[in-house]
Short mmCIF file of C-alpha atoms and ligand atoms in Angstrom, two decimals:
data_model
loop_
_atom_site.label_atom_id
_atom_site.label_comp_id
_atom_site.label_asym_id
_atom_site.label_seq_id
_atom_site.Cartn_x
_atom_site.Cartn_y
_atom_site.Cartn_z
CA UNK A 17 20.47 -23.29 6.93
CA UNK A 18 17.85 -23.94 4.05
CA UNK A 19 19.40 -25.06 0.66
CA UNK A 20 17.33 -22.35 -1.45
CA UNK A 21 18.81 -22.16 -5.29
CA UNK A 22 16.11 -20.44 -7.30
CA UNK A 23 13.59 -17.62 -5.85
CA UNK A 24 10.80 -17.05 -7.95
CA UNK A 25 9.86 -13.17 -7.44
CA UNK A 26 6.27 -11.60 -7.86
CA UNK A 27 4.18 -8.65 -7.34
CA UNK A 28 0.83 -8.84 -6.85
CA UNK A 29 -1.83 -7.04 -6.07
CA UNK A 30 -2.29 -3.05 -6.49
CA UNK A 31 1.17 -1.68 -7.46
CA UNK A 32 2.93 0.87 -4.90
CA UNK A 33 5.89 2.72 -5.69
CA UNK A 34 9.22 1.09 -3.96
CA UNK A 35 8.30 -2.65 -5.27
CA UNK A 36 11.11 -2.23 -8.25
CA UNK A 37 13.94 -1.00 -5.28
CA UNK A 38 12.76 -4.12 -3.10
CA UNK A 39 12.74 -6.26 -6.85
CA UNK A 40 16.60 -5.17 -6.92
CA UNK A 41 17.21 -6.17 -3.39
CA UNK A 42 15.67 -9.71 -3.45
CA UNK A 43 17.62 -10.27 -6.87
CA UNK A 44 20.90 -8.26 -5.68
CA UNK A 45 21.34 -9.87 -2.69
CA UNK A 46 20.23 -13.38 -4.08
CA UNK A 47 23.11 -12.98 -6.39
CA UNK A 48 25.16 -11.64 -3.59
CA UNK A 49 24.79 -15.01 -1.88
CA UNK A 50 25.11 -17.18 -5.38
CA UNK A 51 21.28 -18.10 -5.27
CA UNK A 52 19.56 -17.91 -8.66
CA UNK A 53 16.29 -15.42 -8.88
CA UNK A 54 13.57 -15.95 -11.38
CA UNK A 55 10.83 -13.10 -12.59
CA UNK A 56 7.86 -13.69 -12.93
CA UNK A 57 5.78 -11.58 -14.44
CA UNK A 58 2.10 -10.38 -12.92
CA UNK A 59 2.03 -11.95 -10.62
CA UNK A 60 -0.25 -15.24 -9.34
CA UNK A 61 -1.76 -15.35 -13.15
CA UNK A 62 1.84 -15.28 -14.96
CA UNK A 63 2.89 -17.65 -12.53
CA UNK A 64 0.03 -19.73 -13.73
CA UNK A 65 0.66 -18.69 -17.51
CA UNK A 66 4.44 -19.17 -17.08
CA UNK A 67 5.79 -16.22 -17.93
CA UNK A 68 9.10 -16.79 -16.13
CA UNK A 69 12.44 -15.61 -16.81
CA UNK A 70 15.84 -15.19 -15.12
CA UNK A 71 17.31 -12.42 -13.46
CA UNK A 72 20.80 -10.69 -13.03
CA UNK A 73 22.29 -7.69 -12.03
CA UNK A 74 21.26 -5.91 -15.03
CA UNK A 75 17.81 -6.50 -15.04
CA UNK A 76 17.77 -4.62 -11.64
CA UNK A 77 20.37 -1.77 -13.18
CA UNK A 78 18.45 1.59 -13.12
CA UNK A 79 14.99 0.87 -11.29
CA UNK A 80 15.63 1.44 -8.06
CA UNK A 81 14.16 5.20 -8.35
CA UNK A 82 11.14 4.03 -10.82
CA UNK A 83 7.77 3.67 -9.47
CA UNK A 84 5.17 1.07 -10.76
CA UNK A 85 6.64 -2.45 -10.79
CA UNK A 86 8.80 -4.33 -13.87
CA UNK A 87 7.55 -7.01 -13.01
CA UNK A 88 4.28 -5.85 -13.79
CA UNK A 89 1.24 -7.07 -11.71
CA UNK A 90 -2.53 -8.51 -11.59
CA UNK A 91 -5.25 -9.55 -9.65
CA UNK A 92 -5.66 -13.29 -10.17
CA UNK A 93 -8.84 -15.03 -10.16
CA UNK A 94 -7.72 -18.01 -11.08
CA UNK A 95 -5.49 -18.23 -8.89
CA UNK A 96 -8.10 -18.55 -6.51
CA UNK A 97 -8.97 -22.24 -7.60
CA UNK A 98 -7.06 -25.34 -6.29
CA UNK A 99 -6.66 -26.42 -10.68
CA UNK A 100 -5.03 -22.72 -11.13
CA UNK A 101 -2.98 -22.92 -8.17
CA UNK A 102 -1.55 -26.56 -9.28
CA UNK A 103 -1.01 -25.05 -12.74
CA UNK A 104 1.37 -22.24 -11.39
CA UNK A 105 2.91 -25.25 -9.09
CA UNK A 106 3.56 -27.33 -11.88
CA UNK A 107 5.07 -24.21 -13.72
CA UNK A 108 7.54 -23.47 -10.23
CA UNK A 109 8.45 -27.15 -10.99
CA UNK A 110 9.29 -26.85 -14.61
CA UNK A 111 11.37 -24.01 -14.00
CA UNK A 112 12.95 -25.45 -10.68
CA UNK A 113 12.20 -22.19 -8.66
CA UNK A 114 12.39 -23.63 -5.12
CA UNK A 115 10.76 -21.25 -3.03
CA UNK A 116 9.10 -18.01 -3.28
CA UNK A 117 9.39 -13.91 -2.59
CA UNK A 118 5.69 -11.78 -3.07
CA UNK A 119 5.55 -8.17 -2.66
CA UNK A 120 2.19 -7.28 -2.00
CA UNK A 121 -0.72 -6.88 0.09
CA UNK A 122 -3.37 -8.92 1.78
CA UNK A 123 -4.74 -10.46 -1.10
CA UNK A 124 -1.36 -11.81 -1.81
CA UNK A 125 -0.05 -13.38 1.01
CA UNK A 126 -3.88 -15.01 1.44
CA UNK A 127 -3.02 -16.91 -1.81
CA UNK A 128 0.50 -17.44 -0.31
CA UNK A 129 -0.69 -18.64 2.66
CA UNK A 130 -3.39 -21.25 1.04
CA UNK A 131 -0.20 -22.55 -1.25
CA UNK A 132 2.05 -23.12 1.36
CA UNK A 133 -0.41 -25.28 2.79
CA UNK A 134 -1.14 -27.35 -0.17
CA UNK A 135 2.58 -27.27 -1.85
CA UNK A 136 5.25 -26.51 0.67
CA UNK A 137 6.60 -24.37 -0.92
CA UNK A 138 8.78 -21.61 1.49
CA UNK A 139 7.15 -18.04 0.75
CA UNK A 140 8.20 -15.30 2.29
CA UNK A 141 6.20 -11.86 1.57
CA UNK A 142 7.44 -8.39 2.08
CA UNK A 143 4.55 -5.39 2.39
CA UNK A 144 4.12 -3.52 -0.68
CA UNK A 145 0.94 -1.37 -0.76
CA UNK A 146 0.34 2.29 -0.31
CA UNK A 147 -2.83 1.61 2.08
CA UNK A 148 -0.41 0.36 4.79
CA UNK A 149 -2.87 -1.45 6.64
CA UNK A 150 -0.88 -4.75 7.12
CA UNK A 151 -0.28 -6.05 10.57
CA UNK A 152 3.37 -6.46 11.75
CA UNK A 153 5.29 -3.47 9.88
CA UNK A 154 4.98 0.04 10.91
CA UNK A 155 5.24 1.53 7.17
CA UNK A 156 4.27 -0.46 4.32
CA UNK A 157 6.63 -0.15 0.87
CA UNK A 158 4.47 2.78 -0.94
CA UNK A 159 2.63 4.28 1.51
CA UNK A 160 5.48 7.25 2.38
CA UNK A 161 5.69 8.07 -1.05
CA UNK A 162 1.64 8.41 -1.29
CA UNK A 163 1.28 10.27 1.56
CA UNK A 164 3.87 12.75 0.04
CA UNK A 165 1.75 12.90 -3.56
CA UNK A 166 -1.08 13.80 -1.88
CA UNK A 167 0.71 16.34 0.86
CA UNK A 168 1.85 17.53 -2.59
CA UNK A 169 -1.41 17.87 -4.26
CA UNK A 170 -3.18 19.63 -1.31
CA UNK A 171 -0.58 21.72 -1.09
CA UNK A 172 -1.70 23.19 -4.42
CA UNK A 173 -5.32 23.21 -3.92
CA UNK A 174 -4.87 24.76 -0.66
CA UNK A 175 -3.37 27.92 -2.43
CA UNK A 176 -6.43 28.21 -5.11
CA UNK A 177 -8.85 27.46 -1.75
CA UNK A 178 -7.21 29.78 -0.39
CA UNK A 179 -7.45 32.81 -2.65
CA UNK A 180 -10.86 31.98 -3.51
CA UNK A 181 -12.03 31.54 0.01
CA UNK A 182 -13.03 28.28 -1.14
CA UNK A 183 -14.13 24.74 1.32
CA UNK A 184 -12.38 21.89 -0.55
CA UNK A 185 -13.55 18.13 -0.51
CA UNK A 186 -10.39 15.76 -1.46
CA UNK A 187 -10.84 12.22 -1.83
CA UNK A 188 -8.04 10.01 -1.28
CA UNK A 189 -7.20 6.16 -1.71
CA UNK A 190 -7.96 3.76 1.07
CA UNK A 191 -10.98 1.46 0.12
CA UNK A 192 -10.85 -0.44 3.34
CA UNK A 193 -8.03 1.70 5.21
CA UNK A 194 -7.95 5.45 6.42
CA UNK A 195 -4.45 5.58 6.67
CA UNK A 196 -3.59 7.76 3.49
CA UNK A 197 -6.18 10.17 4.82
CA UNK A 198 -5.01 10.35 8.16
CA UNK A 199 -1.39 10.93 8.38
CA UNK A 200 -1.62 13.40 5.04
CA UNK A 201 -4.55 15.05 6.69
CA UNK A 202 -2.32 15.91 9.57
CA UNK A 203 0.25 16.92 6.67
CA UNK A 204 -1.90 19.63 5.05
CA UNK A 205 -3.42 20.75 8.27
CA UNK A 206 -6.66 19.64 7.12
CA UNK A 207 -9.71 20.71 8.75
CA UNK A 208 -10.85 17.46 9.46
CA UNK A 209 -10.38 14.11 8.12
CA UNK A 210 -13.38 11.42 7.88
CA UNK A 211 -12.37 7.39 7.26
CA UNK A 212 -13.73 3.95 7.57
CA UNK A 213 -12.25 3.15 10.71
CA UNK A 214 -14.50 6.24 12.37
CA UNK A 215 -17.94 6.18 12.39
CA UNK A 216 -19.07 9.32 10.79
CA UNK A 217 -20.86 11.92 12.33
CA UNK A 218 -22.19 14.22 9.73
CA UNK A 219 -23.80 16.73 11.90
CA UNK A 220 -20.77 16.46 14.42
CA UNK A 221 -18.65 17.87 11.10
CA UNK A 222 -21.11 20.40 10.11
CA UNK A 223 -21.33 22.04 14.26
CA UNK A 224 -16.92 21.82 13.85
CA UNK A 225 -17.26 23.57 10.47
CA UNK A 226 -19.89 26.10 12.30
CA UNK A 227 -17.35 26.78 15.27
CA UNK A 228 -14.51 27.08 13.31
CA UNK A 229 -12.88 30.39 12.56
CA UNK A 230 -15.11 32.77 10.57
CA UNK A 231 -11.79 34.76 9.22
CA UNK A 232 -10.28 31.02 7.94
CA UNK A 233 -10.48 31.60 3.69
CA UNK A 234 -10.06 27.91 2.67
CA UNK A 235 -11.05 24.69 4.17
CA UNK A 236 -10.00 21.37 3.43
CA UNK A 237 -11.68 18.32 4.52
CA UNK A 238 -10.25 14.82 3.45
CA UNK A 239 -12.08 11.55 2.45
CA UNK A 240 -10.75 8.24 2.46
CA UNK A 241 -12.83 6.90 -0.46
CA UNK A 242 -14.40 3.79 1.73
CA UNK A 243 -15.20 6.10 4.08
CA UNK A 244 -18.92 5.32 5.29
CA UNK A 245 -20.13 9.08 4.45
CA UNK A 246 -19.85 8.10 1.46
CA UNK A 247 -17.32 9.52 -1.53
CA UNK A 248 -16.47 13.44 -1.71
CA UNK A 249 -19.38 14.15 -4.15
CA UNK A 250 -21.72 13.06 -1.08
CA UNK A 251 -20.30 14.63 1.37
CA UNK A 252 -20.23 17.91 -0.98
CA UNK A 253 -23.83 17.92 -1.47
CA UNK A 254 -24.52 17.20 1.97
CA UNK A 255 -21.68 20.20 3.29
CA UNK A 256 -23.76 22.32 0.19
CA UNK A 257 -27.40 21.77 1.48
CA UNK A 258 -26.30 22.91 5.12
CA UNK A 259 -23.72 25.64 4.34
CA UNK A 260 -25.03 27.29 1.09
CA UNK A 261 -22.86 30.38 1.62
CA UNK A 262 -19.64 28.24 1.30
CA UNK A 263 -18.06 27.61 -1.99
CA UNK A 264 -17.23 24.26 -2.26
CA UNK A 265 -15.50 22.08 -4.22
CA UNK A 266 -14.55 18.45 -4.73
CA UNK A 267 -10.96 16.98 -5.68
CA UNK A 268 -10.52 13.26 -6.06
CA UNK A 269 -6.74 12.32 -6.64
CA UNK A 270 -7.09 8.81 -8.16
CA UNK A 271 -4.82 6.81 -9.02
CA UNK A 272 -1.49 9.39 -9.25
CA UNK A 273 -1.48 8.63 -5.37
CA UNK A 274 -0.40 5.00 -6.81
CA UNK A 275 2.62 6.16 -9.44
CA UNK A 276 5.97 8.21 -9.39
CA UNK A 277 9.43 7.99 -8.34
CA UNK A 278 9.33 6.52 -4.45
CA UNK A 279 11.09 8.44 -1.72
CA UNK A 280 13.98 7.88 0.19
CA UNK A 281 11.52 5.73 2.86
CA UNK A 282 10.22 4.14 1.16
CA UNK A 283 13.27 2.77 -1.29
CA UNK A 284 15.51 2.27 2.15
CA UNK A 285 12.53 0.25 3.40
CA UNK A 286 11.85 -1.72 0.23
CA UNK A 287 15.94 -2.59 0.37
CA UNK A 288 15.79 -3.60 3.92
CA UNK A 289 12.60 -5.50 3.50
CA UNK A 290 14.73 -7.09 0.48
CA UNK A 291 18.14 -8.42 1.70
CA UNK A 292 15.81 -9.69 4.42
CA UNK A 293 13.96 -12.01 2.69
CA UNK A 294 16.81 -13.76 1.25
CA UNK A 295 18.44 -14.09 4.08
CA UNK A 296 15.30 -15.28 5.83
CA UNK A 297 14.31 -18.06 2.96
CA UNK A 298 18.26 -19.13 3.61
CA UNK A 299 17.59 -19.18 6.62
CA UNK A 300 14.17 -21.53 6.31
CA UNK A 301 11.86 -19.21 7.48
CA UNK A 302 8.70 -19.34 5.65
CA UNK A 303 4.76 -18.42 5.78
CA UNK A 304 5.18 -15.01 7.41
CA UNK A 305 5.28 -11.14 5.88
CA UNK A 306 8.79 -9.19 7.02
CA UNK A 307 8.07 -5.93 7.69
CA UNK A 308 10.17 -3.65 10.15
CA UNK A 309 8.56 -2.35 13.56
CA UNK A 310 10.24 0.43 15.87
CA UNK A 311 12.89 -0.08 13.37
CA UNK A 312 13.88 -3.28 13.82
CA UNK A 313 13.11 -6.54 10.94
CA UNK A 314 9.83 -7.96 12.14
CA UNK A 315 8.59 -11.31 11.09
CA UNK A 316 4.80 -11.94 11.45
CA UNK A 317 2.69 -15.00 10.23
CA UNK A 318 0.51 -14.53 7.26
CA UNK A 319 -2.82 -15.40 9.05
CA UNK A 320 -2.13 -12.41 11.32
CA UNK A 321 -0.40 -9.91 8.39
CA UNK A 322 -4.04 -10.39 6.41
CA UNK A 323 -6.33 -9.40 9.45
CA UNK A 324 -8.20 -5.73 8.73
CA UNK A 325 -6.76 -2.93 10.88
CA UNK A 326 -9.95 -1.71 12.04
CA UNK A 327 -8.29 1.26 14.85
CA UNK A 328 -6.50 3.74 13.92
CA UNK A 329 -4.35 5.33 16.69
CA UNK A 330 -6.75 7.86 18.15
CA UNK A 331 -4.06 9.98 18.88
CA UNK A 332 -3.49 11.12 15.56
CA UNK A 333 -7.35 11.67 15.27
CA UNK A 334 -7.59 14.18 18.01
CA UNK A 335 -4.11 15.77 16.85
CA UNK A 336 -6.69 16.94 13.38
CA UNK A 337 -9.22 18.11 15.82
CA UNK A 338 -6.57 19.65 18.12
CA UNK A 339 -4.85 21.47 15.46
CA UNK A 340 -7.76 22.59 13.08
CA UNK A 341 -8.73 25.23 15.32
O1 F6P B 425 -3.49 -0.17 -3.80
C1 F6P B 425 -4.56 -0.11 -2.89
C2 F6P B 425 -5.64 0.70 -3.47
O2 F6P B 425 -5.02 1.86 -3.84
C3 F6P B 425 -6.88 1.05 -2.68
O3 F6P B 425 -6.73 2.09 -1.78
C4 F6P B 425 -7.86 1.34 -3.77
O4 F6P B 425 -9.15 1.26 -3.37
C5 F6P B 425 -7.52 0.30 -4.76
O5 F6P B 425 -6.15 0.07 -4.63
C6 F6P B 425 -7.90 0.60 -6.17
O6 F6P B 425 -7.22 -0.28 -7.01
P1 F6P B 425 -7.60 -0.60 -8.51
O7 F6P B 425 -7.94 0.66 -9.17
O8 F6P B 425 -6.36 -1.25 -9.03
O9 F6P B 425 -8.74 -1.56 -8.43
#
């Protein structure tokens, strides 16, 4: 047993909805165990900046169904450099937090990883992005509830496609990742799906859009937005140039894939993920992401949490094929 006393807490990174129910596990089940839990706020550069404060029950009361974070979050660059990294150290000293709970993606468990080594420190990180493309957890805290925005979403163009026999682009998140596209392309029964982790065949997509059915009114095709066809407007004017007749039309979804209230997933996972990481730090586990795989807690190092998915199950793939007929 590790004598942990004060967890500093921090979000990082692009915000995904669940990080405020896994915020009220770390700091209810800190308290729970009589360990003191400091915020601080935006992560890597408020660490740097200071901006610490203590938490209790009631600065968890009432969050647990908000999206977005509390503790708010950034993207630090300074935090990159060995002087801003022995600022925020000197800061985690001054306010005797003792070890260290980040909720985020890969960017910030590649900073945790680089200050373990040069401080110590025991960090444990939990997976909190809506790309879900983390190694060592099946579902990343976010992703379910994105998935369902844009299931939603499609849902609703579908019906105008459909009564307007219309072919629909949609763009949805996923820079680096195709997950988002994939599992809510099987969701809306998309036609087909096209991400980063597939080489795109343009003219491949074009003979599937030729051979399917004539008496089909709307179409829906789904982009991940780093997909290597480029964003929905390409693809549009390509899909335009060969299929004139068709009327198409191009939906990107943004950043509401990133917001709302999370669902039940996603806040059970985010409380698991939670009471976990106390117990883990107590524990004096350290330098590894918890994420849960075939349902059970799953610890996996950092170094091999950061490294790109680049295959997506190709089951799922031919399931869109399978099923767009
Ligand atoms: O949170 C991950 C992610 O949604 C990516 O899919 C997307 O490319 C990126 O964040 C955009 O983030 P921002 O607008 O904050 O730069």
């Amino acid at each position: 047993m590790s004598e942990i006393k004060n967890i500093g807490l921090i979000t990082s990174g692009g915000d995904a909805p669940g990080m405020n129910a896994a915020i009220r596990a770390v700091v209810r089940t800190a308290l729970y165990y009589n360990i003191e839990v400091t915020g601080i706020m935006r992560g890597y550069e408020g660490m740097i900046n200071g901006e610490f404060f203590p938490m209790n029950r009631k600065s968890v009361s009432n969050i647990i169904q908000r999206g977005g974070t509390i503790l708010k979050t950034a993207r630090s660059e300074e935090f990159k450099t060995k002087e801003g990294r022995q600022k925020a150290f000197d800061q985690l000293q001054k306010h005797k937090v003792d070890s260290l709970v980040a909720i985020g993606g890969d960017g910030t468990f590649t900073g945790a990883k680089i200050f373990i080594k040069e401080f110590g420190m025991p960090i444990l990180g939990l997976p909190g992005t809506i790309d879900n493309d983390l190694i060592g957890t099946d579902f990343t805290i976010g992703y379910d509830t994105a998935i369902n925005t844009v299931v939603d979403a499609v849902d609703k163009i579908r019906d105008t496609a459909e009564s307007h026999d219309r072919l629909f682009i949609v763009e949805v998140m996923g820079r680096d990742s195709g997950l988002i596209a994939l599992r809510s392309g099987i969701g809306v029964g998309a036609e087909a799906i096209m991400i980063p982790e597939s080489k795109t065949d343009i003219n491949a997509l074009f003979k599937r859009l030729e051979k399917g059915r004539k008496d089909k009114a709307s179409k829906i095709l789904i982009v991940a937005e780093g997909d290597d066809a480029g964003g929905a407007f390409e693809v549009a004017e390509k899909v335009k140039e060969k299929f004139p007749k068709y009327d198409t039309r191009v939906s990107i979804l943004g950043h509401i894939q990133r917001g709302g209230s999370p669902t039940c997933m996603d806040r059970v996972l985010a409380s698991r993920l939670g009471v976990a990481a106390v117990e883990s730090l107590m524990e004096g586990r350290k330098g590894e992401m918890i994420g849960v795989c075939n349902g059970k807690i799953h610890f996996t190092p950092f170094k091999n949490a950061i490294k790109h998915i680049s295959e997506v199950n190709p089951s799922l793939l031919k399931i869109v094929e399978i099923l767009s007929l």
